[in-house]
Coordinates of C-alpha atoms (C1' of nucleotides) in Angstrom, one line a residue:
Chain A
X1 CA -98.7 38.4 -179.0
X2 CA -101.5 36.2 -177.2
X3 CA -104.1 37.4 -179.8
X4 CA -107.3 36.1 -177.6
X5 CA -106.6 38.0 -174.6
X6 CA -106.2 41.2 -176.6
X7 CA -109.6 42.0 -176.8
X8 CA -111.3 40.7 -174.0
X9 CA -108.3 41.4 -171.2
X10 CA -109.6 40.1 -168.2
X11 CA -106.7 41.6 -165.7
X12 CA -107.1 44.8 -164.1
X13 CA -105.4 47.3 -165.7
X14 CA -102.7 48.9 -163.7
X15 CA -102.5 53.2 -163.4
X16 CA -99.9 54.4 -165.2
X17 CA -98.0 57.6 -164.1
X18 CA -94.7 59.2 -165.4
X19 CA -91.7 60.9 -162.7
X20 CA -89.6 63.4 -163.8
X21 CA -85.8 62.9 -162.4
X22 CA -84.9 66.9 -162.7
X23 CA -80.9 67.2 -163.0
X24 CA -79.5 70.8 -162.5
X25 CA -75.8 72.3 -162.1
X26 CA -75.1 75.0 -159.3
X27 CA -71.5 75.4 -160.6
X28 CA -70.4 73.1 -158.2
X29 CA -72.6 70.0 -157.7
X30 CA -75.0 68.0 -159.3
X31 CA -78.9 68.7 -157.8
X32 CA -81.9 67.1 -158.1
X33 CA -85.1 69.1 -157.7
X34 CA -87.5 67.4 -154.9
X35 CA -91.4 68.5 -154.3
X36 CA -92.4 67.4 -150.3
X37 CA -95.6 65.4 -150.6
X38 CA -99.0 67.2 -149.0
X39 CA -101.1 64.0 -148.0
X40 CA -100.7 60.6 -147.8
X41 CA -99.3 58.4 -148.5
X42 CA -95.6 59.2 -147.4
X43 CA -97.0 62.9 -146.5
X44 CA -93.9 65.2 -145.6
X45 CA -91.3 62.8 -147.7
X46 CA -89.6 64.5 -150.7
X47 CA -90.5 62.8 -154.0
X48 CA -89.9 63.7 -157.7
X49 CA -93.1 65.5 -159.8
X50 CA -95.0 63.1 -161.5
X51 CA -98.9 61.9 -162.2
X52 CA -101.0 59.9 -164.0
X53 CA -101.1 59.8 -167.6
X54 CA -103.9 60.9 -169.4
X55 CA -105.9 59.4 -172.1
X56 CA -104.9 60.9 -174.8
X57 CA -101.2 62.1 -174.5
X58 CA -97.4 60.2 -174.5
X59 CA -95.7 59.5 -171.5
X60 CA -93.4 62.7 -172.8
X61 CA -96.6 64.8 -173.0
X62 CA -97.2 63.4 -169.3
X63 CA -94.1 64.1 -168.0
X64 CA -93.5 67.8 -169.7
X65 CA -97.0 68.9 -168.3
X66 CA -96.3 67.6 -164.9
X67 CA -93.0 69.5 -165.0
X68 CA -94.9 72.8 -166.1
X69 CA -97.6 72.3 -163.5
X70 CA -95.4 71.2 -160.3
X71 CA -92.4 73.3 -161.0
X72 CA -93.0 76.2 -163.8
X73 CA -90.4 74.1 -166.4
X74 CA -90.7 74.3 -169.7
X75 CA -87.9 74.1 -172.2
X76 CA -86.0 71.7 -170.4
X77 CA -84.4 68.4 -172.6
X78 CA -86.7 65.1 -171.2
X79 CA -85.8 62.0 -171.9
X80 CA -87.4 58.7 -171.1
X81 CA -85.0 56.0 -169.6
X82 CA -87.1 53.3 -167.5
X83 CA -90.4 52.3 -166.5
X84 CA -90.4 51.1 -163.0
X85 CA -93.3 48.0 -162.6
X86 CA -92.8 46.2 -158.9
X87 CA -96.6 45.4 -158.1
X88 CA -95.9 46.8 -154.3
X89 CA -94.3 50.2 -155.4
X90 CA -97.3 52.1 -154.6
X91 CA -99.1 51.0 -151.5
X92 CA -102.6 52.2 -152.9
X93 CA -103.1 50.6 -155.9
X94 CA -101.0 48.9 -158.6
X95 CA -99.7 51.9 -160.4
X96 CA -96.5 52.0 -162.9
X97 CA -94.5 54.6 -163.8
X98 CA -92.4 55.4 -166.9
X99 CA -89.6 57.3 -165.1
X100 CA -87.8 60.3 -167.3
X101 CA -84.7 62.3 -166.8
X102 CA -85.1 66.4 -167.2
X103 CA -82.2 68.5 -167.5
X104 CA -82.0 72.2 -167.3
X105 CA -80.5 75.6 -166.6
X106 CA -80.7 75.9 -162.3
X107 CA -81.3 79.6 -162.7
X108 CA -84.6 78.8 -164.7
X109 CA -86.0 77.6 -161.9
X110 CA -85.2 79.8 -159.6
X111 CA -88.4 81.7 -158.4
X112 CA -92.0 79.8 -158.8
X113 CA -90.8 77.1 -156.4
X114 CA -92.7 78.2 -152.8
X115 CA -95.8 77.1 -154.0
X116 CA -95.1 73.4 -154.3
X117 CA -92.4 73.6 -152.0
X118 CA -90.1 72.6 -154.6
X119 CA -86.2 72.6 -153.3
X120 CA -82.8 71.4 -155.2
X121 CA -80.5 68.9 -153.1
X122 CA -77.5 68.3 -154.1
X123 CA -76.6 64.5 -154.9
X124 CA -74.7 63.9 -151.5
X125 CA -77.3 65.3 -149.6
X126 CA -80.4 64.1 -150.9
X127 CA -83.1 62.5 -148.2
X128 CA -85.1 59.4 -148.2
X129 CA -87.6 59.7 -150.8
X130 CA -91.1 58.3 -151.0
X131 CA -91.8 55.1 -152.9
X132 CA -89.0 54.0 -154.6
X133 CA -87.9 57.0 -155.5
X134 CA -84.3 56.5 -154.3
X135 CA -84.1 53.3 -156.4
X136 CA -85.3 55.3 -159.2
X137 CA -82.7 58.4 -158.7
X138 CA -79.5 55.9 -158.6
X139 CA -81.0 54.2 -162.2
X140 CA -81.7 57.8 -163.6
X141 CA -77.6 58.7 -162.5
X142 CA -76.1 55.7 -164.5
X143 CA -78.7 55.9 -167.2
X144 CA -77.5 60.0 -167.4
X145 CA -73.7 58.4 -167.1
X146 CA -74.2 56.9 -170.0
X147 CA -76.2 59.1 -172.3
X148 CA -73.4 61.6 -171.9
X149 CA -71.4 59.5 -173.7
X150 CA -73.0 59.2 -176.7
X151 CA -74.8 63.0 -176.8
X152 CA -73.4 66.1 -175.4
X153 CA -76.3 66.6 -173.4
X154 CA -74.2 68.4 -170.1
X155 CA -74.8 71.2 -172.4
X156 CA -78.5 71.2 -171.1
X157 CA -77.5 71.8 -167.4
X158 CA -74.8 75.2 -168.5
X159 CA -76.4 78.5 -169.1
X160 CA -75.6 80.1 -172.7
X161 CA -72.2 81.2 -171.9
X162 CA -70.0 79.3 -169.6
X163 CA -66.2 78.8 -168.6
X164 CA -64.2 75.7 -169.7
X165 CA -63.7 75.2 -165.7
X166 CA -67.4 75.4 -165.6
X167 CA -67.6 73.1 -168.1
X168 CA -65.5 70.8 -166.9
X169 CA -66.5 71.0 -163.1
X170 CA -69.8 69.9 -165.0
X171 CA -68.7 66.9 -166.4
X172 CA -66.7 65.4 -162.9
X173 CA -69.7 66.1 -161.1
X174 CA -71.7 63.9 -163.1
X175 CA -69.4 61.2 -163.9
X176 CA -67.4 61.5 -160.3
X177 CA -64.0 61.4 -161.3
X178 CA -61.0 64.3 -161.5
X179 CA -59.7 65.4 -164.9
X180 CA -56.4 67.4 -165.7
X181 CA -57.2 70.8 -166.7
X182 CA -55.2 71.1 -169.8
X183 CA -56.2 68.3 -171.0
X184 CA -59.6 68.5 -170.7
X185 CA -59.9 71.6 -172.5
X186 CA -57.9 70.4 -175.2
X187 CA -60.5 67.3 -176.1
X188 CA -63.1 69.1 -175.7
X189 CA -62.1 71.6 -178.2
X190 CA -61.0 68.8 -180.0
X191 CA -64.5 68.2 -181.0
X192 CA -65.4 71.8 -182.2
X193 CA -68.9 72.0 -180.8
X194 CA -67.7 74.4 -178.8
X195 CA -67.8 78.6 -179.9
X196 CA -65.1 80.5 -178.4
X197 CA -66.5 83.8 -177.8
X198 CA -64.6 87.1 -177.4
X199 CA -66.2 88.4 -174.1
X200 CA -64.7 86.9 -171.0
X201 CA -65.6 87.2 -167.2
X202 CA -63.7 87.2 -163.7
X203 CA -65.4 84.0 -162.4
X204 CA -64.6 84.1 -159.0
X205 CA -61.5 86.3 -158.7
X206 CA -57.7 86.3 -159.9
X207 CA -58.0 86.0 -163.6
X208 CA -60.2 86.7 -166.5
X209 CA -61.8 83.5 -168.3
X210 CA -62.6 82.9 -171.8
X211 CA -66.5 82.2 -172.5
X212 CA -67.5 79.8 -174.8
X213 CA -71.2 78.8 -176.5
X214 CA -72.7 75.2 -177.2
X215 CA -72.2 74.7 -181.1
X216 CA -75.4 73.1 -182.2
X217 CA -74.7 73.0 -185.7
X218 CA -71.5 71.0 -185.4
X219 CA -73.0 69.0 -183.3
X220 CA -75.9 67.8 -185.8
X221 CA -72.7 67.7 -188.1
X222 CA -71.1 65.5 -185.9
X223 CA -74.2 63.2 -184.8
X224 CA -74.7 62.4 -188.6
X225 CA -71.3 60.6 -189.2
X226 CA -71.5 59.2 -185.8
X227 CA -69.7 60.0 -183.0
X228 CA -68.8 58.9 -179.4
X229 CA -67.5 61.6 -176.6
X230 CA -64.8 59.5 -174.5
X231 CA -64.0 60.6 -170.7
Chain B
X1 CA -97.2 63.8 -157.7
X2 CA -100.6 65.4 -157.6
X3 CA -101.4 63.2 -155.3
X4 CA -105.2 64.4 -155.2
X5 CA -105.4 62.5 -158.1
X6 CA -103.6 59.4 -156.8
X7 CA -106.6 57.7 -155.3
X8 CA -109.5 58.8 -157.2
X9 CA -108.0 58.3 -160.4
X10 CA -110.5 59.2 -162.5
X11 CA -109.5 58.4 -165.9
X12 CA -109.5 55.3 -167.3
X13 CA -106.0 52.9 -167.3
X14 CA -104.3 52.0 -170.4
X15 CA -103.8 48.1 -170.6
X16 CA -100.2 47.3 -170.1
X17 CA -98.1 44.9 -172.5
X18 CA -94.7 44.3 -172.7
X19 CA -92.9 42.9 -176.2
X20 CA -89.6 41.3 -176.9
X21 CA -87.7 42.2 -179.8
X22 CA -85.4 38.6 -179.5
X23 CA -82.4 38.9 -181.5
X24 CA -79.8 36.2 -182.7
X25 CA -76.9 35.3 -184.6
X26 CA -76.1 32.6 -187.1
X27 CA -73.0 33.0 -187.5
X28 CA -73.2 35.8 -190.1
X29 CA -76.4 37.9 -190.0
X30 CA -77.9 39.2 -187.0
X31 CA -81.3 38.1 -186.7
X32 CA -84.8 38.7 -185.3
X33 CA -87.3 35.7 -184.1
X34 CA -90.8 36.8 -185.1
X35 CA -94.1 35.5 -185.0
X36 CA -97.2 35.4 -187.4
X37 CA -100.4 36.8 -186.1
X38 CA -103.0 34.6 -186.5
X39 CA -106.1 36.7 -185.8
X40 CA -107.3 40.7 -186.7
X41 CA -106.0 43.2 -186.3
X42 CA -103.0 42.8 -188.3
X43 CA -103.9 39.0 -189.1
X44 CA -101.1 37.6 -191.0
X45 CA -98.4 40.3 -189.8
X46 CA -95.4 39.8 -188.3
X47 CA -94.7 40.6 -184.8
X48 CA -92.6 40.6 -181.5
X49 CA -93.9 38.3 -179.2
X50 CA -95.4 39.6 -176.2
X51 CA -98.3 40.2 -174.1
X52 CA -100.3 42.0 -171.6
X53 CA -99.5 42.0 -167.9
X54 CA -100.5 40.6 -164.9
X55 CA -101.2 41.9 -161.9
X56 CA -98.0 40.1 -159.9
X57 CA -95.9 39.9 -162.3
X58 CA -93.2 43.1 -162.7
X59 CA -92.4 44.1 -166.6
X60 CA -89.6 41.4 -166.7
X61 CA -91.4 38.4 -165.3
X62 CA -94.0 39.3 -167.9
X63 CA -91.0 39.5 -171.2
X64 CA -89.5 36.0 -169.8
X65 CA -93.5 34.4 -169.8
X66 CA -93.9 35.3 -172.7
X67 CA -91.1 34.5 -174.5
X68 CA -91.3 31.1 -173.0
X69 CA -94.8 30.4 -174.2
X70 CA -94.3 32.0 -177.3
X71 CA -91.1 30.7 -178.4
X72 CA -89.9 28.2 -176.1
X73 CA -86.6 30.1 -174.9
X74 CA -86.4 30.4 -171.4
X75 CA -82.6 31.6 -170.2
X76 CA -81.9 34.5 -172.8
X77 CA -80.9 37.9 -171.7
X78 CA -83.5 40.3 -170.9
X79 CA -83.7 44.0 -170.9
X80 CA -86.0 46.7 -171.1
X81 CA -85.3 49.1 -173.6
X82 CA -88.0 51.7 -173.7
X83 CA -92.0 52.1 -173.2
X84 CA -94.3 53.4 -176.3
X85 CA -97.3 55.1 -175.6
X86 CA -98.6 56.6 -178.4
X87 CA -102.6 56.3 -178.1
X88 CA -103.2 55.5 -181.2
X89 CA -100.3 52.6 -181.6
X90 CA -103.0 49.9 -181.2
X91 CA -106.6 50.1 -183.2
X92 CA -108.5 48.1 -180.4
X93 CA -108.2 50.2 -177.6
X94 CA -105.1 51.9 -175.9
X95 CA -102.5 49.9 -174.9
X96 CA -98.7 51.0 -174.1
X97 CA -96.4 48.4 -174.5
X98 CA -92.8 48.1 -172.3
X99 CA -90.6 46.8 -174.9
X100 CA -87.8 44.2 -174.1
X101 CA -85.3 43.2 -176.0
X102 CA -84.1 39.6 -175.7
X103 CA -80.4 37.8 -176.8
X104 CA -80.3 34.0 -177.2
X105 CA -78.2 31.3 -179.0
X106 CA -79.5 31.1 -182.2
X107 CA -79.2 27.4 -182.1
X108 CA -81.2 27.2 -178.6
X109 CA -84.3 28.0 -180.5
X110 CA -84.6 25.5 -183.7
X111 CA -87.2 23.1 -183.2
X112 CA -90.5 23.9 -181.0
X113 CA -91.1 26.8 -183.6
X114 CA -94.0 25.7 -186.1
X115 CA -96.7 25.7 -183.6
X116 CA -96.5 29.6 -183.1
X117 CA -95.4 30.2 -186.8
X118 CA -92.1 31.7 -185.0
X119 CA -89.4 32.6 -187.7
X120 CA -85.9 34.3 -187.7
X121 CA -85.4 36.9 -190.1
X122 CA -82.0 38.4 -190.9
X123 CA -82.0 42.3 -190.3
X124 CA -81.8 43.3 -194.1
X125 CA -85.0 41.7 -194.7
X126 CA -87.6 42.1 -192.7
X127 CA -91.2 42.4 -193.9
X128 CA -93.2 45.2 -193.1
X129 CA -94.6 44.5 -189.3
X130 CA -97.9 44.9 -187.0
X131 CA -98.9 47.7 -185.2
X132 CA -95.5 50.1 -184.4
X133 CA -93.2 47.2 -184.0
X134 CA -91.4 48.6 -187.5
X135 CA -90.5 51.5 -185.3
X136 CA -90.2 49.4 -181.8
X137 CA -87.2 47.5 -184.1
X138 CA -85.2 50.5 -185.1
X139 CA -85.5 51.7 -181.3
X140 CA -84.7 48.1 -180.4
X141 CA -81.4 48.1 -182.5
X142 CA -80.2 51.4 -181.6
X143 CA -80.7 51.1 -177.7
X144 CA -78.4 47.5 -178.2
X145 CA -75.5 49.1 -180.1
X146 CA -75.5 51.4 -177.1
X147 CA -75.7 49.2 -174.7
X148 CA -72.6 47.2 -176.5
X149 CA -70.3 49.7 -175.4
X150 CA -70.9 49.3 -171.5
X151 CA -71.2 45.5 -171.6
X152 CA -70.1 42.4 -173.8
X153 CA -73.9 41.4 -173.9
X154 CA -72.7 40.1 -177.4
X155 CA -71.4 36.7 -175.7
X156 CA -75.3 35.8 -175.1
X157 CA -75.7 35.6 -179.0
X158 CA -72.7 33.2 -179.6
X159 CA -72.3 29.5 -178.4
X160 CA -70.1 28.9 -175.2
X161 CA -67.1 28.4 -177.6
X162 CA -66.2 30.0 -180.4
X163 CA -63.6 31.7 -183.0
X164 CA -62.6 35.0 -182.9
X165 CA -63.8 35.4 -186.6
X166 CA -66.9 34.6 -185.5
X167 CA -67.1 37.5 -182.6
X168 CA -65.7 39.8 -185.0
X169 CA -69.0 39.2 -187.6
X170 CA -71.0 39.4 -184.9
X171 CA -69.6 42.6 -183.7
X172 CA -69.8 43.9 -187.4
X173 CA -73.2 42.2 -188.1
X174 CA -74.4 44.3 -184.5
X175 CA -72.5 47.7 -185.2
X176 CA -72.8 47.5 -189.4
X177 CA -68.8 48.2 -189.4
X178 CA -66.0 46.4 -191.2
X179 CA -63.2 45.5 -188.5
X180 CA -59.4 44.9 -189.3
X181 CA -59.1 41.1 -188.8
X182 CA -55.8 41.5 -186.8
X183 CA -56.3 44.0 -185.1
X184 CA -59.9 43.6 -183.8
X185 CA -58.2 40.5 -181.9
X186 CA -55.8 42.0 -180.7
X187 CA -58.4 44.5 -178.8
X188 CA -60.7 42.1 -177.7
X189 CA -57.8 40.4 -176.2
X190 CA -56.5 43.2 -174.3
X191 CA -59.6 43.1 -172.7
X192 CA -59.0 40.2 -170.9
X193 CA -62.4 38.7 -171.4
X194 CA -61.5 35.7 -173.9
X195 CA -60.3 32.4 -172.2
X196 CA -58.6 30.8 -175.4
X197 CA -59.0 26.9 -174.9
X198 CA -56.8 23.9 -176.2
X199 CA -59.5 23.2 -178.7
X200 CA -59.8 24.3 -182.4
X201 CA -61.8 23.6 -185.0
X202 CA -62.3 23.9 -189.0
X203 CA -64.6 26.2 -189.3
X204 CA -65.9 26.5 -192.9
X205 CA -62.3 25.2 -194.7
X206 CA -58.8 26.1 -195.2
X207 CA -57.0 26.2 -191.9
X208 CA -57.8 25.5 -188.0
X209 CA -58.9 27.9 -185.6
X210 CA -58.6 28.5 -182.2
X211 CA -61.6 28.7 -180.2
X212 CA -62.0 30.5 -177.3
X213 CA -64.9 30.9 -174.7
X214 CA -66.2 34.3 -172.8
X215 CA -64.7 34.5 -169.0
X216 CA -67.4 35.7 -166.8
X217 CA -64.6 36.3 -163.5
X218 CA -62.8 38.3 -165.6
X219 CA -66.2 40.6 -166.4
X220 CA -66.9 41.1 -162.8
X221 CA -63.5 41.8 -161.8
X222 CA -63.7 44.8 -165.2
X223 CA -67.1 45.8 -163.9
X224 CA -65.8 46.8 -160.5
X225 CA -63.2 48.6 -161.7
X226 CA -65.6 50.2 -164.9
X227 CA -64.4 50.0 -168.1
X228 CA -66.0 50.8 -171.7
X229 CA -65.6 48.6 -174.6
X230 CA -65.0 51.0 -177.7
X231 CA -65.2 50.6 -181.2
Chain C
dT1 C1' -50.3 25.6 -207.8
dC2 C1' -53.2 29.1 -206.3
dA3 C1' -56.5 31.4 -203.4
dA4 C1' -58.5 31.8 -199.1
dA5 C1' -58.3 31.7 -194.1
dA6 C1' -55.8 32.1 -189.9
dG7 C1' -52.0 33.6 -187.1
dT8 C1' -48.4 37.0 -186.3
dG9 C1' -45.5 41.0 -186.7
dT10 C1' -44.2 46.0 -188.0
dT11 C1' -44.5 50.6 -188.9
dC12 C1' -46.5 55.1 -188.5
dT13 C1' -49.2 58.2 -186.6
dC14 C1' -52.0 60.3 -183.4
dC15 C1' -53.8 61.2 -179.0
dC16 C1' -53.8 60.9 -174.2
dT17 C1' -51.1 61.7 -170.0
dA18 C1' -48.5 64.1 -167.0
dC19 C1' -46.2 67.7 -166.1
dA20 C1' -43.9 72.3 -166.5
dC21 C1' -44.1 77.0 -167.5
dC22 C1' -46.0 81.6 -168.1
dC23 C1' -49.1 85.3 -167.1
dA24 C1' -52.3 88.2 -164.6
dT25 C1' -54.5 89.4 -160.5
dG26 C1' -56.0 90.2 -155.6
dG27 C1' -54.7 89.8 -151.1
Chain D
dC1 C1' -44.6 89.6 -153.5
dC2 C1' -46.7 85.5 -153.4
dA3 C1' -50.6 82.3 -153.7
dT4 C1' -54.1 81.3 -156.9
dG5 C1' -56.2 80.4 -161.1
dG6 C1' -56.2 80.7 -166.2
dG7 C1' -53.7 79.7 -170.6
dT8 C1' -50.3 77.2 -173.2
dG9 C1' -46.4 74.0 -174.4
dT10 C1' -43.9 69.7 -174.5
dA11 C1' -41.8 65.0 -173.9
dG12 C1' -43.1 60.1 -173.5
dG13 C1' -45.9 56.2 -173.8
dG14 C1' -49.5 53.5 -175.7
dA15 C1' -53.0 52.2 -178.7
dG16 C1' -55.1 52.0 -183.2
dA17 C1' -54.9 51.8 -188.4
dA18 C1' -52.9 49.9 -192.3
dC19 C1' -50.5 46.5 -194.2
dA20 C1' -47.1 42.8 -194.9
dC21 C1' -45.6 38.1 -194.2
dT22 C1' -46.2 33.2 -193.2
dT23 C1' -48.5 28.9 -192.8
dT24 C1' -52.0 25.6 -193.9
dT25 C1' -55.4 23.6 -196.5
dG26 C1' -59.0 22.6 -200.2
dA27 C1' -60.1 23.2 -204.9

DNA sequence: TCAAAAGTGTTCTCCCTACACCCATGG
DNA sequence: CCATGGGTGTAGGGAGAACACTTTTGA
């Protein structure tokens, strides 16, 4: 480190803000939660919750109260995955922002929105965003793309219980692709963190489907020795 | 955003660094290039290059400055990994730091070292380091082993040409793994990647070996198509 | 002459793939 | 009674793990 300018740092410092990139699962689709900006700049364009980091908290501090505050989230699994620095990227000021992904359980939401006018899109539908927000949602879907390889953090988006079509539906909405049914069900239990349970529902209609639970204890069994989910 | 807080900011901005954790390969250790601090605090400490940034200059023009005036190196591979911003990580005043991580030829870097008191140091033994960068290393290592699986950034640590015994160290120096010698090449070739070339060499002793060189047509032809390197 | 390093081949096993088949239900 | 969706089984192919064999060289 350039020792001299440490102390006596003659550059303006830049603001520094988190975003919150809120992933959510309808059944069907991937969603984003979007707040519609009330003033300027970019007044009326959807954007993702965010601010500016105060002096004595983390950027995850930042970005978990900004989630509480803007859309009544609490619980939900927040991870960091870039920090977004283009001088022009706010045409204000100079101000950075350490972008995080949020993931959680759509039917959480559901409720406080109306105040912030807080709606979910789904991925193929989602507007032009303020800033560079739709640069920052296409990092946040690869970054999320590859995190799910190496954690089992679709869990995050399912409620409790859920159906292995749920499941699966989950996992070719993020990643995009088509899996075969059988198949699918059969890695997946593959890699036990997965609780069969003995109550069952009629999803939509013909047949009765099994319900199954997110294993957490296999799961820190499994992260231990190291462990990679393949699709 | 609460964007009544956008303009009239009124806390005060944390100064903004960015580090580079550079890491290299020699062949049979993976390695780290640090650098001796030369004034308080942490005078005499080892640390990651890096500095604080300028008001033009986005996170990654800032990582390849410094790494230039620091060390010399100007074409290694640059990403950002993750941003720390613990308030208390620096003594002086708070500063959150963008952390890079860097890949270069080993041998690229011999020579304009001494001014800077730069040094590598093989992974198994480094000394205790400044401010957070103990922790910023483990983070550093961890994010590469990931990101090892989505693309052969290994090929930036090795010289344009070289033995397939020395990609498998490197791989095992990188992952911490032991790798069956037969059939380690016979994955990597299956990949497509290697280009083996007329020429050989003696590496150590014993008996010739082939050397072969990274194909970078081959890489953007896998990329289109996505693929995942597994181990 | 022997050990080490490099190149190559072989076998076994397991898992992924692609289907096929059954069952239960609601229309 | 048939289309739909859930549950399960199976044959085939391919890839990885383990290991054996050969060749070449330096000590």
């Amino acid at each position: 480190m350039n020792t001299e300018q440490s102390f006596s740092y003659r550059y303006p410092h830049p603001a520094v803000a988190t975003d919150c990139v809120i992933f959510g699962f309808d059944g069907a689709n991937l969603k984003v939660l979007l707040i519609q900006r009330g003033i300027e700049p970019f007044k009326g364009s959807w954007a993702f919750p965010g601010g500016f980091l105060r002096p004595d908290e983390t950027a995850e501090a930042c970005a978990l109260r900004e989630l509480k505050e803007e859309t009544n989230l609490s619980a939900a699994y927040v991870e960091q995955f870039y920090t977004f620095t283009d001088p022009s990227r706010d045409p204000r000021e100079r101000v950075i922002t350490i972008a995080h992904f949020a993931l959680c359980k759509i039917q959480d939401v559901q409720g406080g929105d109306d105040a912030n006018k807080a709606q979910w899109f789904s991925m193929d539908n989602i507007p032009h965003l303020a800033f560079d927000h739709d640069y920052i949602l296409r990092v946040a879907l690869s970054k999320l793309r590859e995190q799910i390889h190496f954690r089992p953090i679709g869990f995050e988006l399912l409620p409790k219980k859920f159906t292995m079509k749920e499941l699966q539906l989950l996992y070719e909405a993020i990643l995009d692709v088509r899996f075969d049914r059988a198949n699918f069900a059969k890695k997946m239990l593959h890699f036990n963190l997965l609780t069969k349970l003995d109550e069952s529902v009629w999803p939509t209609a013909k047949r009765e489907a099994h319900l199954y639970s997110f294993n957490e204890d296999s799961y820190n069994e499994l992260k231990k020795k190291g462990f990679k989910l393949e699709f």
